[in-house]
CSV table of C-alpha atoms and ligand atoms in Angstrom, one decimal:
chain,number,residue,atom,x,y,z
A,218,UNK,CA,14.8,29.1,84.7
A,219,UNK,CA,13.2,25.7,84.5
A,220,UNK,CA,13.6,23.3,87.2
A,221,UNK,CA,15.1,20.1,86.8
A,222,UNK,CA,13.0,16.8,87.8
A,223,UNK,CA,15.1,16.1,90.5
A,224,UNK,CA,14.4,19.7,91.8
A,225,UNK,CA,11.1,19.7,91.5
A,226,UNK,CA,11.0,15.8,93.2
A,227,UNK,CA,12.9,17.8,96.6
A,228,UNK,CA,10.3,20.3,96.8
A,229,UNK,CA,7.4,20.2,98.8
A,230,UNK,CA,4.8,21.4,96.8
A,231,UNK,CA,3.7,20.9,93.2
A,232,UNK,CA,2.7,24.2,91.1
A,233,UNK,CA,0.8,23.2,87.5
A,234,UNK,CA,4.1,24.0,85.8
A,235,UNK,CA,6.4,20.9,88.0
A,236,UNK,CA,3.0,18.7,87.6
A,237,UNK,CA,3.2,19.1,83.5
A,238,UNK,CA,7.1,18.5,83.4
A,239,UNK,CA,7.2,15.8,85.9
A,240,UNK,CA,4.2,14.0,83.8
A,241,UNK,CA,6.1,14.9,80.5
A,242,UNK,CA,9.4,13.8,80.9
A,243,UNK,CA,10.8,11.0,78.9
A,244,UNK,CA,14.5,10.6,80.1
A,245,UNK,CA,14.6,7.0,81.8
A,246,UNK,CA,16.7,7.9,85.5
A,247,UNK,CA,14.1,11.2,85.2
A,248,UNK,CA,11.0,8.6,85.0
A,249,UNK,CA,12.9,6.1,87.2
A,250,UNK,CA,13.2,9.0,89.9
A,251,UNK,CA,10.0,9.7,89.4
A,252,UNK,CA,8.8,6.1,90.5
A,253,UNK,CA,11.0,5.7,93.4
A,254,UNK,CA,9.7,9.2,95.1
A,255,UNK,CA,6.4,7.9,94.6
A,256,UNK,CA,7.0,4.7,96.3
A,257,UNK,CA,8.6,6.8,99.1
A,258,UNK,CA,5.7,8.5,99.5
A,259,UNK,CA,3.5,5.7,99.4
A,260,UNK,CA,5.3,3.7,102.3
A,261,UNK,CA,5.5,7.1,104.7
A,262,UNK,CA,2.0,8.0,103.9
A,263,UNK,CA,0.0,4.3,103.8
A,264,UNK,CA,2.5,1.9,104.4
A,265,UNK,CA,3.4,-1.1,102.1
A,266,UNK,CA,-0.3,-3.6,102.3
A,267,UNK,CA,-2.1,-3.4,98.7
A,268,UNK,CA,-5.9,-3.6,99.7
A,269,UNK,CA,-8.4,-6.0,98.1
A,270,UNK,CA,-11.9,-5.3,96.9
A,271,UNK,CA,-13.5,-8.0,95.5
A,272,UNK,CA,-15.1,-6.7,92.2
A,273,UNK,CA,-19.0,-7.8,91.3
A,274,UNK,CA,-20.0,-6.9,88.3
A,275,UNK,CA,-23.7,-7.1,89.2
A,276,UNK,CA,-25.7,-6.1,86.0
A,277,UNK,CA,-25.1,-4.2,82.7
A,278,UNK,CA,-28.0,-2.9,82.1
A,279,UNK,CA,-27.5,0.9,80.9
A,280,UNK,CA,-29.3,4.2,80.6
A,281,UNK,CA,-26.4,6.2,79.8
A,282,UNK,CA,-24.8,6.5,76.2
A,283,UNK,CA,-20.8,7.0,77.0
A,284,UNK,CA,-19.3,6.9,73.6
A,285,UNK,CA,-15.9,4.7,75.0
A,286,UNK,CA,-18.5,2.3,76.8
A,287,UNK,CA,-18.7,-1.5,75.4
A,288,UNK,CA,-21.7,-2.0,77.9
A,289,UNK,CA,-23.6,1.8,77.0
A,290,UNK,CA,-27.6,1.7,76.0
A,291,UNK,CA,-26.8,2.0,72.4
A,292,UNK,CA,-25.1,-1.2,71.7
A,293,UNK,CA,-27.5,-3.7,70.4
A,294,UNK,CA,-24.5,-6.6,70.8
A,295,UNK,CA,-24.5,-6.9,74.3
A,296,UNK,CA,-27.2,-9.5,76.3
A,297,UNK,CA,-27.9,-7.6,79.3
A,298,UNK,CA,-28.3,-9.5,82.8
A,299,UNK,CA,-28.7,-8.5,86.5
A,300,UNK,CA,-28.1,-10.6,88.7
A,301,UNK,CA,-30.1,-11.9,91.4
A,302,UNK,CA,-29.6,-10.7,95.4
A,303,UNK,CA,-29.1,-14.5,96.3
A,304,UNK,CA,-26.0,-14.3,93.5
A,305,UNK,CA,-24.6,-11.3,94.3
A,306,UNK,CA,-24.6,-12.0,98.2
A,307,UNK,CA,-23.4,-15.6,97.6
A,308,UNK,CA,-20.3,-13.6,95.5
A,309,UNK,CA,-19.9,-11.0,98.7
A,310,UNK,CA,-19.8,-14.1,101.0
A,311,UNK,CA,-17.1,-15.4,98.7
A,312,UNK,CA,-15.0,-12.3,98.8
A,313,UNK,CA,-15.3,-12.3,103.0
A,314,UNK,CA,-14.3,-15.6,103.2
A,315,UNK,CA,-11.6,-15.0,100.8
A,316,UNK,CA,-10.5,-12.6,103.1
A,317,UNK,CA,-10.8,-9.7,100.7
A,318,UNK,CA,-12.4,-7.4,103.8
A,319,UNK,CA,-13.8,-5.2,101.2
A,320,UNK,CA,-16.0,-5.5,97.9
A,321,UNK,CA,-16.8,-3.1,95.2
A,322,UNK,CA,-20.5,-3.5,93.7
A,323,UNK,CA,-20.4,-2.4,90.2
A,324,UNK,CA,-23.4,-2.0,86.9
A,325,UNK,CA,-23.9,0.6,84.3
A,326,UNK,CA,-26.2,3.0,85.5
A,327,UNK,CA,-30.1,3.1,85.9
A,328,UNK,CA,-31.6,5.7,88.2
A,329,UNK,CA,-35.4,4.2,88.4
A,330,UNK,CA,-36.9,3.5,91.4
A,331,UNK,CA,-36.8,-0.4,91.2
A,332,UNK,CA,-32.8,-0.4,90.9
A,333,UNK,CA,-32.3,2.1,93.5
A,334,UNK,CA,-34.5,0.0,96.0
A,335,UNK,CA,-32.6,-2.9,94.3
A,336,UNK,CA,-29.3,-1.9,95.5
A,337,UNK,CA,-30.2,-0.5,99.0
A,338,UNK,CA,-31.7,-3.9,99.4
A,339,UNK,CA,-28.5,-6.1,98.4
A,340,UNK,CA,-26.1,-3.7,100.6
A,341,UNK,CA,-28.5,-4.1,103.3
A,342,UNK,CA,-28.1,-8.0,103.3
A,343,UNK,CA,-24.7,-8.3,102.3
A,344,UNK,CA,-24.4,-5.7,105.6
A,345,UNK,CA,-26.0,-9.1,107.2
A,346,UNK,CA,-24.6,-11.9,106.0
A,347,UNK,CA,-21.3,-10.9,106.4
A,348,UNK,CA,-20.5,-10.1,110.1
A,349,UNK,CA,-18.0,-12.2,111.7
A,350,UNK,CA,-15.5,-12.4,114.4
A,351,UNK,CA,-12.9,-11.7,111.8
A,352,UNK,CA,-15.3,-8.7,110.2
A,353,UNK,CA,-17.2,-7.4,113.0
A,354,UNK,CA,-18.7,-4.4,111.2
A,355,UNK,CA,-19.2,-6.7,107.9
A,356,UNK,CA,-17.7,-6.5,104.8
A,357,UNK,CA,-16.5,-3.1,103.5
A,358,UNK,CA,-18.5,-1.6,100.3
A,359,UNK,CA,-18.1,0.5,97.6
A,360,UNK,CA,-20.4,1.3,95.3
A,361,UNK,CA,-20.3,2.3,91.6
A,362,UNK,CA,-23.4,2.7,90.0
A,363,UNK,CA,-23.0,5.8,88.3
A,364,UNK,CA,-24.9,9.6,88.4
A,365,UNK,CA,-28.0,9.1,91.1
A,366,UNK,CA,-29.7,11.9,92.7
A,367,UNK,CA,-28.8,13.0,96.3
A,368,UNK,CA,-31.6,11.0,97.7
A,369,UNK,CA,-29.9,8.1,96.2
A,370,UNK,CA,-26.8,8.4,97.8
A,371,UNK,CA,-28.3,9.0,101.3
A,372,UNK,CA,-30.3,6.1,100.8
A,373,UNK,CA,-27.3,3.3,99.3
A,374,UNK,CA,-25.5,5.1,102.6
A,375,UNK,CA,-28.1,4.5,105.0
A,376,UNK,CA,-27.7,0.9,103.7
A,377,UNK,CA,-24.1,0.4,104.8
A,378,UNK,CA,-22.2,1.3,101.4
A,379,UNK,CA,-19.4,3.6,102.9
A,380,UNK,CA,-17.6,4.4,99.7
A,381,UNK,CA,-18.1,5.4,96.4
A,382,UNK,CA,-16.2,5.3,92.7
A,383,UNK,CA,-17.4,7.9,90.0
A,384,UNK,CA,-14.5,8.9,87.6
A,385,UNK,CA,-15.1,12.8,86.3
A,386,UNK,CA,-13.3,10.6,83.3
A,387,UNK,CA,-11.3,13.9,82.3
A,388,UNK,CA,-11.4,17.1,84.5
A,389,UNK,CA,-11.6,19.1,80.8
A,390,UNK,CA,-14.9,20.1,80.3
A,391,UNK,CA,-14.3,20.0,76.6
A,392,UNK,CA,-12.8,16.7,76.4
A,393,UNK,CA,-16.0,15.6,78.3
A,394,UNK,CA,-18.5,17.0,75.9
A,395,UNK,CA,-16.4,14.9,73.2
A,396,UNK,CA,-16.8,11.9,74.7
A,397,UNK,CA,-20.4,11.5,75.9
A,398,UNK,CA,-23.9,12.9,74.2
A,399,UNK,CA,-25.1,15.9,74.8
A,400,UNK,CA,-27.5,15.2,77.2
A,401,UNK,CA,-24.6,13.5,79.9
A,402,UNK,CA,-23.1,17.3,81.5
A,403,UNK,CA,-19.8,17.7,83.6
A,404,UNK,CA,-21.7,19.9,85.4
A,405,UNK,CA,-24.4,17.1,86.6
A,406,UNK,CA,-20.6,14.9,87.3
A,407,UNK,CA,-19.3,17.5,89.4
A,408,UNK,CA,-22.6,18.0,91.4
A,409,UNK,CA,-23.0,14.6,91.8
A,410,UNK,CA,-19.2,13.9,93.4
A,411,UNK,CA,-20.1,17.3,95.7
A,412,UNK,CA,-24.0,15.3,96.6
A,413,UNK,CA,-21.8,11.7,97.6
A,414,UNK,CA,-19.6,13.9,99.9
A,415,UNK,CA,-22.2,15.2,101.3
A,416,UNK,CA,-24.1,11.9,102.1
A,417,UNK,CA,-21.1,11.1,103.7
A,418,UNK,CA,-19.2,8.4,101.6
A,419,UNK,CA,-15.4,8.0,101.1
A,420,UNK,CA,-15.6,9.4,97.3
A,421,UNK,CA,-12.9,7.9,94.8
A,422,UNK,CA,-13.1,9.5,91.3
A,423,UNK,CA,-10.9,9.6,88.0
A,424,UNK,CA,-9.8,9.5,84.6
A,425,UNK,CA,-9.1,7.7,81.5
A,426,UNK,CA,-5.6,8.1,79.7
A,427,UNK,CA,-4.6,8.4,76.4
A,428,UNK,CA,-8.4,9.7,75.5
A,429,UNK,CA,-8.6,11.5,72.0
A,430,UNK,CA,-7.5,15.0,71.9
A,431,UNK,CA,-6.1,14.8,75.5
A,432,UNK,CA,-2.9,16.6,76.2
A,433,UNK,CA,-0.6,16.3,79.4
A,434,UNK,CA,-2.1,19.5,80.4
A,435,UNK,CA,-5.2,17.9,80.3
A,436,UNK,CA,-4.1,15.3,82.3
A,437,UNK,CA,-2.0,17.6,85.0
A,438,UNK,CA,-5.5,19.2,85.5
A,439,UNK,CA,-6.4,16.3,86.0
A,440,UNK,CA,-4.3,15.7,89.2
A,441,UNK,CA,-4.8,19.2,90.1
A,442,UNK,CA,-8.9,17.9,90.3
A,443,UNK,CA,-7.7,15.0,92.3
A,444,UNK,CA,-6.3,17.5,94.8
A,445,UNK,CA,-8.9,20.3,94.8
A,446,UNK,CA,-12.3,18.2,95.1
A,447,UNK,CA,-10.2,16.5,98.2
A,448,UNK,CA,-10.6,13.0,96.3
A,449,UNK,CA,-10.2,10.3,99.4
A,450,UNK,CA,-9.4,7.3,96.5
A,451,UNK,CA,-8.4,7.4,92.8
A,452,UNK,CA,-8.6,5.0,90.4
A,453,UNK,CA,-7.3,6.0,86.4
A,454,UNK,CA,-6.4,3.5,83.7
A,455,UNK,CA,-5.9,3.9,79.7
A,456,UNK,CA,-8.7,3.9,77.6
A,457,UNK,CA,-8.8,0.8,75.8
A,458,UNK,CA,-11.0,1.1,72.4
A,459,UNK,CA,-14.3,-1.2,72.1
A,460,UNK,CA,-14.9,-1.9,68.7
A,461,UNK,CA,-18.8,-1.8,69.2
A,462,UNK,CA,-18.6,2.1,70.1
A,463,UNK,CA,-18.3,5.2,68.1
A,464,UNK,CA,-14.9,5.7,69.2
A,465,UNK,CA,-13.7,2.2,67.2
A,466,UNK,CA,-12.4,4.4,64.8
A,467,UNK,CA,-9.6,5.8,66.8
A,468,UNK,CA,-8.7,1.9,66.9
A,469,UNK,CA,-5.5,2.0,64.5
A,470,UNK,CA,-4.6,5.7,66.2
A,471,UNK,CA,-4.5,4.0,70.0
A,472,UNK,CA,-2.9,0.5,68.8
A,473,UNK,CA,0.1,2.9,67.7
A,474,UNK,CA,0.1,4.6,70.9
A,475,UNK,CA,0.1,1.7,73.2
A,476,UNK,CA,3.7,2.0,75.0
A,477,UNK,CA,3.3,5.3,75.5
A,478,UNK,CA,-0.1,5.5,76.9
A,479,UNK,CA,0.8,2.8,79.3
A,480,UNK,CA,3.7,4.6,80.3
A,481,UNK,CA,1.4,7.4,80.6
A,482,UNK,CA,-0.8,5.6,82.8
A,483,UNK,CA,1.8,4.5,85.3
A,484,UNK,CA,3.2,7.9,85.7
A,485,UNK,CA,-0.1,9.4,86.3
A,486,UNK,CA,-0.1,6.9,89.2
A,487,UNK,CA,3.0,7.7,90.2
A,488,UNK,CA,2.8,11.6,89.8
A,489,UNK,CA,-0.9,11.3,91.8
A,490,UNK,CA,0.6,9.9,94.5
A,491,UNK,CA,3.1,12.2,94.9
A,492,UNK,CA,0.7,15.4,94.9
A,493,UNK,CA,-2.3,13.2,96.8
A,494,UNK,CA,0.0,11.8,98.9
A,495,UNK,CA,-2.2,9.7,101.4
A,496,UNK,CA,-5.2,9.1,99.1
A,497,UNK,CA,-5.8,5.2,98.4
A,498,UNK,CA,-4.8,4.7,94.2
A,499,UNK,CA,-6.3,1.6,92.7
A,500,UNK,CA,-3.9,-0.5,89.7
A,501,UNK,CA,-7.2,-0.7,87.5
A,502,UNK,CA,-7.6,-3.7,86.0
A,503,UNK,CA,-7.6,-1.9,82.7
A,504,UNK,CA,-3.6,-1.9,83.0
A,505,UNK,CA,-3.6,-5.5,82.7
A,506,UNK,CA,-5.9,-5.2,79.9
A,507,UNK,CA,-3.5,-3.4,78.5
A,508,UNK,CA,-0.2,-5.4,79.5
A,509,UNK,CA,-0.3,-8.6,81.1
A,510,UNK,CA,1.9,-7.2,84.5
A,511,UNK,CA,0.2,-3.7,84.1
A,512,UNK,CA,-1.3,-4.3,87.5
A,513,UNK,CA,1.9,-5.4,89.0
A,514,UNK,CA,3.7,-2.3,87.4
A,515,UNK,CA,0.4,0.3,89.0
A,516,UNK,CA,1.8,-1.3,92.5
A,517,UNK,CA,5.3,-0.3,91.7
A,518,UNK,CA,4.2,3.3,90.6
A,519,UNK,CA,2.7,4.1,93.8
A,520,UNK,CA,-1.2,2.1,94.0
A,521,UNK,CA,-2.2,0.2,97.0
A,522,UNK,CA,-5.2,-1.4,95.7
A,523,UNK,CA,-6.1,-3.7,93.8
A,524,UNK,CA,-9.3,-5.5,92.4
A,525,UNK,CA,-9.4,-8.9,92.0
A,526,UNK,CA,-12.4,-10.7,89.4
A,527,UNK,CA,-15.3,-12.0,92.3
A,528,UNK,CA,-18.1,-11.9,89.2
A,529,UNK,CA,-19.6,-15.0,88.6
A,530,UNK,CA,-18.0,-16.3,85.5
A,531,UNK,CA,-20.8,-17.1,83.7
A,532,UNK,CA,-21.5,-13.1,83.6
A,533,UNK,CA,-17.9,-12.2,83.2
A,534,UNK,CA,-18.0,-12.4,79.8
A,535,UNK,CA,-21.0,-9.7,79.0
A,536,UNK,CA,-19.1,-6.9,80.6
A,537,UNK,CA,-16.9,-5.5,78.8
A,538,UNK,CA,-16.6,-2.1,79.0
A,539,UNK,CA,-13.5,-2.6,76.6
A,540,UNK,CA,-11.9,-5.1,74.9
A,541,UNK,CA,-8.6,-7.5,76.2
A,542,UNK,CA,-10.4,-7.7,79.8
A,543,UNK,CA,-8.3,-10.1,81.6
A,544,UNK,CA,-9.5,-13.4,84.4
A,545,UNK,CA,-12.4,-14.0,81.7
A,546,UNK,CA,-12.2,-17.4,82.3
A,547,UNK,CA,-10.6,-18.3,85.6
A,548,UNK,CA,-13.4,-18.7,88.7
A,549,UNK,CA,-13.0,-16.3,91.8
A,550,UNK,CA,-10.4,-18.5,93.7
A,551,UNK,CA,-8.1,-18.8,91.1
A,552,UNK,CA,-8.1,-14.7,90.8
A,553,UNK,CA,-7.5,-14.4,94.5
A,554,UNK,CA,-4.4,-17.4,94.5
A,555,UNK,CA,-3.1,-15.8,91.1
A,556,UNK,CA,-3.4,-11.8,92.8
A,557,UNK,CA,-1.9,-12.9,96.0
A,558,UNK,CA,1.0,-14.5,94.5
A,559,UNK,CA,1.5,-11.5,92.1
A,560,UNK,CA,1.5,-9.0,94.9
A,561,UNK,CA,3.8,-11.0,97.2
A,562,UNK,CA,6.2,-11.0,94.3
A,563,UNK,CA,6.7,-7.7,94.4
A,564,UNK,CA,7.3,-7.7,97.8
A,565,UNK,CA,4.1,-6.6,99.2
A,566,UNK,CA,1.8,-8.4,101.5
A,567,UNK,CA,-1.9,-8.3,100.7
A,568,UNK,CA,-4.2,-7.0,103.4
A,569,UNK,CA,-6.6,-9.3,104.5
A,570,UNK,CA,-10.0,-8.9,106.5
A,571,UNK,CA,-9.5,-5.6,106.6
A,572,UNK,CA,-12.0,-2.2,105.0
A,573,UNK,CA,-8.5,-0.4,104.1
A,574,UNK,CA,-9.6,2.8,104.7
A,575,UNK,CA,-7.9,5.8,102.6
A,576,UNK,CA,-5.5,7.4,105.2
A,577,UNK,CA,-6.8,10.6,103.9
A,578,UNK,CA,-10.8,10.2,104.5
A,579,UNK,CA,-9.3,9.9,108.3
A,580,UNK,CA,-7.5,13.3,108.0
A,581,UNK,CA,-10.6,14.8,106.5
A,582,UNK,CA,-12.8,13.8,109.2
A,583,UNK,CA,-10.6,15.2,111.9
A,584,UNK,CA,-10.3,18.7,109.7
A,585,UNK,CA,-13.9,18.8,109.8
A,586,UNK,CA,-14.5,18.2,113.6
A,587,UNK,CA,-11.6,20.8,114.2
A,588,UNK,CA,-13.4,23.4,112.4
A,589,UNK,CA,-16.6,22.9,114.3
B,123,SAH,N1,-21.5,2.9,85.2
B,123,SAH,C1,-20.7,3.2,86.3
B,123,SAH,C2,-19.6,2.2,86.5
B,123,SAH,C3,-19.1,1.4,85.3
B,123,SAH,S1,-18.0,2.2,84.3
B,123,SAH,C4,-20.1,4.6,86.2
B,123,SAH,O1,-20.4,5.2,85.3
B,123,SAH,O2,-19.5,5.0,87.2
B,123,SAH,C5,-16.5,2.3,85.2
B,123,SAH,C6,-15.4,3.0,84.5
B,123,SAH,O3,-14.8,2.2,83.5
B,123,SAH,C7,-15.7,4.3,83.9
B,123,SAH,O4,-15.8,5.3,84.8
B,123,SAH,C8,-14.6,4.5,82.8
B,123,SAH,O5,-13.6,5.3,83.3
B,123,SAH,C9,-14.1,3.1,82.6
B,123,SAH,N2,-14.2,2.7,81.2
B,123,SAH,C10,-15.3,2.6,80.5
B,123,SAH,N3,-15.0,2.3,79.2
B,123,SAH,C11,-13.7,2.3,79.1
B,123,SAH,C12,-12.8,2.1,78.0
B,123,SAH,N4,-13.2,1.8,76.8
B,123,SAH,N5,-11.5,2.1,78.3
B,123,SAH,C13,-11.0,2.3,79.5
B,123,SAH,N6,-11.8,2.5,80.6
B,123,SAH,C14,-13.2,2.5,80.4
């Protein structure tokens, strides 16, 4: 016999089969249920504070050819920039005194020598110029800069970076293959999440929904990744098409899709955090790309971060991974006073000066030590 949602929601484990029907359910008190468990676990497991990370966009400069990508090597339409240490520290100082605690450095990816120096050097004197009374170990930072070999990661470490994002995009190997060239493996994705775990960092992965060809078993394995690679932070959002990639043509296909794949989205969030229970879920800012309260409504699903714009505008506009990004034109503070007010809304308190740790990095480290 089938369970029923509310069955499976009283149990206390998930089995593939509860995953696929929790994720595929369409009555509204079933999806409704859904979202109030997750909230429930949410508050036992991490409390109710949403975590900031200020987001820098520091360069978009590529090497790598993902076929969903506005910023990838191949397209010609983009002006690329980096930009300079004295920016990107002037935009950490910003997020500090904003009272963000924590930023995330982001770029598409190089892996030469000059950009890995590059970025050791930045976290190094971000490390330095953001000490305070308030932040006495500095600010928080996360890095996202893509595939880098294992030397990399021990070096951006060594540096001060503590965590780092790098979606697997879709645990389905085939999927994966459809969505980047040939030369881009799963294999080299999964090694490199195994070589950042290693170096020590608080490792965040994830996925895109609503990806050609994906099913909801697809995206249940997807969870079921989350869980088995012992993911300390997840960040997912829908994929959004770019018009100046190959996959523009599945344009008219994903504009007819829209409702669903948000609603997709937010019960991925919500279904995550009921199997991950006290990992930290960003509300990616893809949501809001989306739907103008997506963010809000990745908060109400079960996420307890969020990133708010700390780019320098002037920048903002030449990363665009895909199109309908949101905060194009407001400057940093007005990001933080519009995110703030948002969150309280909901009836949330933003976290401030603090690295908002995931809960279960914590619970990992004292797993470890125990079987020592
Ligand atoms: N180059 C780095 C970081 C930038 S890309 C890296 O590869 O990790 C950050 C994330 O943006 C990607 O992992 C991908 O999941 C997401 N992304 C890229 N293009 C997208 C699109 N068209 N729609 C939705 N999300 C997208």
């Amino acid at each position: 016999m089938t369970k029923t949602i509310p069955e499976i929601l009283a149990g206390e484990t998930f089995a593939r089969d509860d995953v696929i029907a929790l994720l595929s359910t369409t009555d509204p008190a079933d999806a409704e249920a859904i979202r109030t468990a997750a909230h429930r676990v949410l508050v036992d497991n991490c409390g109710t504070s949403v975590f900031l990370r200020g987001l820098v966009e520091f360069s978009n400069r590529c090497a790598s050819d993902c076929h969903y990508c506005g910023i990838r090597k191949g397209n010609a339409g983009v002006k690329r920039y980096c930009l300079t240490k004295d920016e990107i520290v002037d935009a950490a100082r910003f997020c500090a005194e904003a009272g963000y605690g924590s930023m995330v450095l982001q770029s598409g990816e190089r892996r030469d020598e000059r950009f890995v120096s590059f970025v050791e050097d930045v976290v190094c004197a971000i490390k330095k110029e953001t000490v305070s009374n308030t932040l006495p170990r500095g600010l928080g930072i996360t890095l996202s800069v893509g595939e880098q070999t294992p030397e990399a990661y021990k070096r951006f470490f060594n540096a001060g970076a503590h965590r780092y994002l790098l979606r697997i995009e879709t645990s389905s190997p085939r999927l994966f293959a459809s969505i980047h060239p040939s030369r881009q493996s799963f294999e080299a994705r999964l090694a490199c999440l195994a070589f950042l775990k290693d170096a020590g960092f608080q490792v965040g992965t994830g996925v895109m929904i609503g990806l050609p060809g994906q099913t909801v078993q697809d995206l249940a394995d997807d969870v079921l990744f989350f869980r088995a690679i012992d993911a300390d932070m997840i960040g997912m959002g829908p994929f959004i098409v770019h018009r100046q990639t190959p996959m523009a043509r599945h344009d008219e296909a994903m504009a007819a899709r829209k409702k669903e794949t948000l609603e997709l989205a937010l019960r991925m969030i919500a279904v995550t955090r009921l199997v991950c229970r006290d990992v930290n879920i960003a509300s990616a800012t893809a949501l809001q790309a989306m739907e103008p309260l997506g963010r809000e409504m990745g908060l109400l699903h079960g996420a307890n971060v969020v990133m708010p714009q700390a780019t320098p505008a002037r920048v903002r506009r030449d990363y665009q991974l895909y199109e309908g990004k949101p905060c194009l034109d407001e400057n940093a503070q007005e990001c933080r006073e519009c995110l703030c007010g948002r969150i309280r809304s909901l009836g949330r308190e933003p976290a401030t000066g603090q690295w908002g740790d995931p809960k279960h990095f914590d619970a990992r480290q004292r797993h470890a030590a125990a079987q020592q």
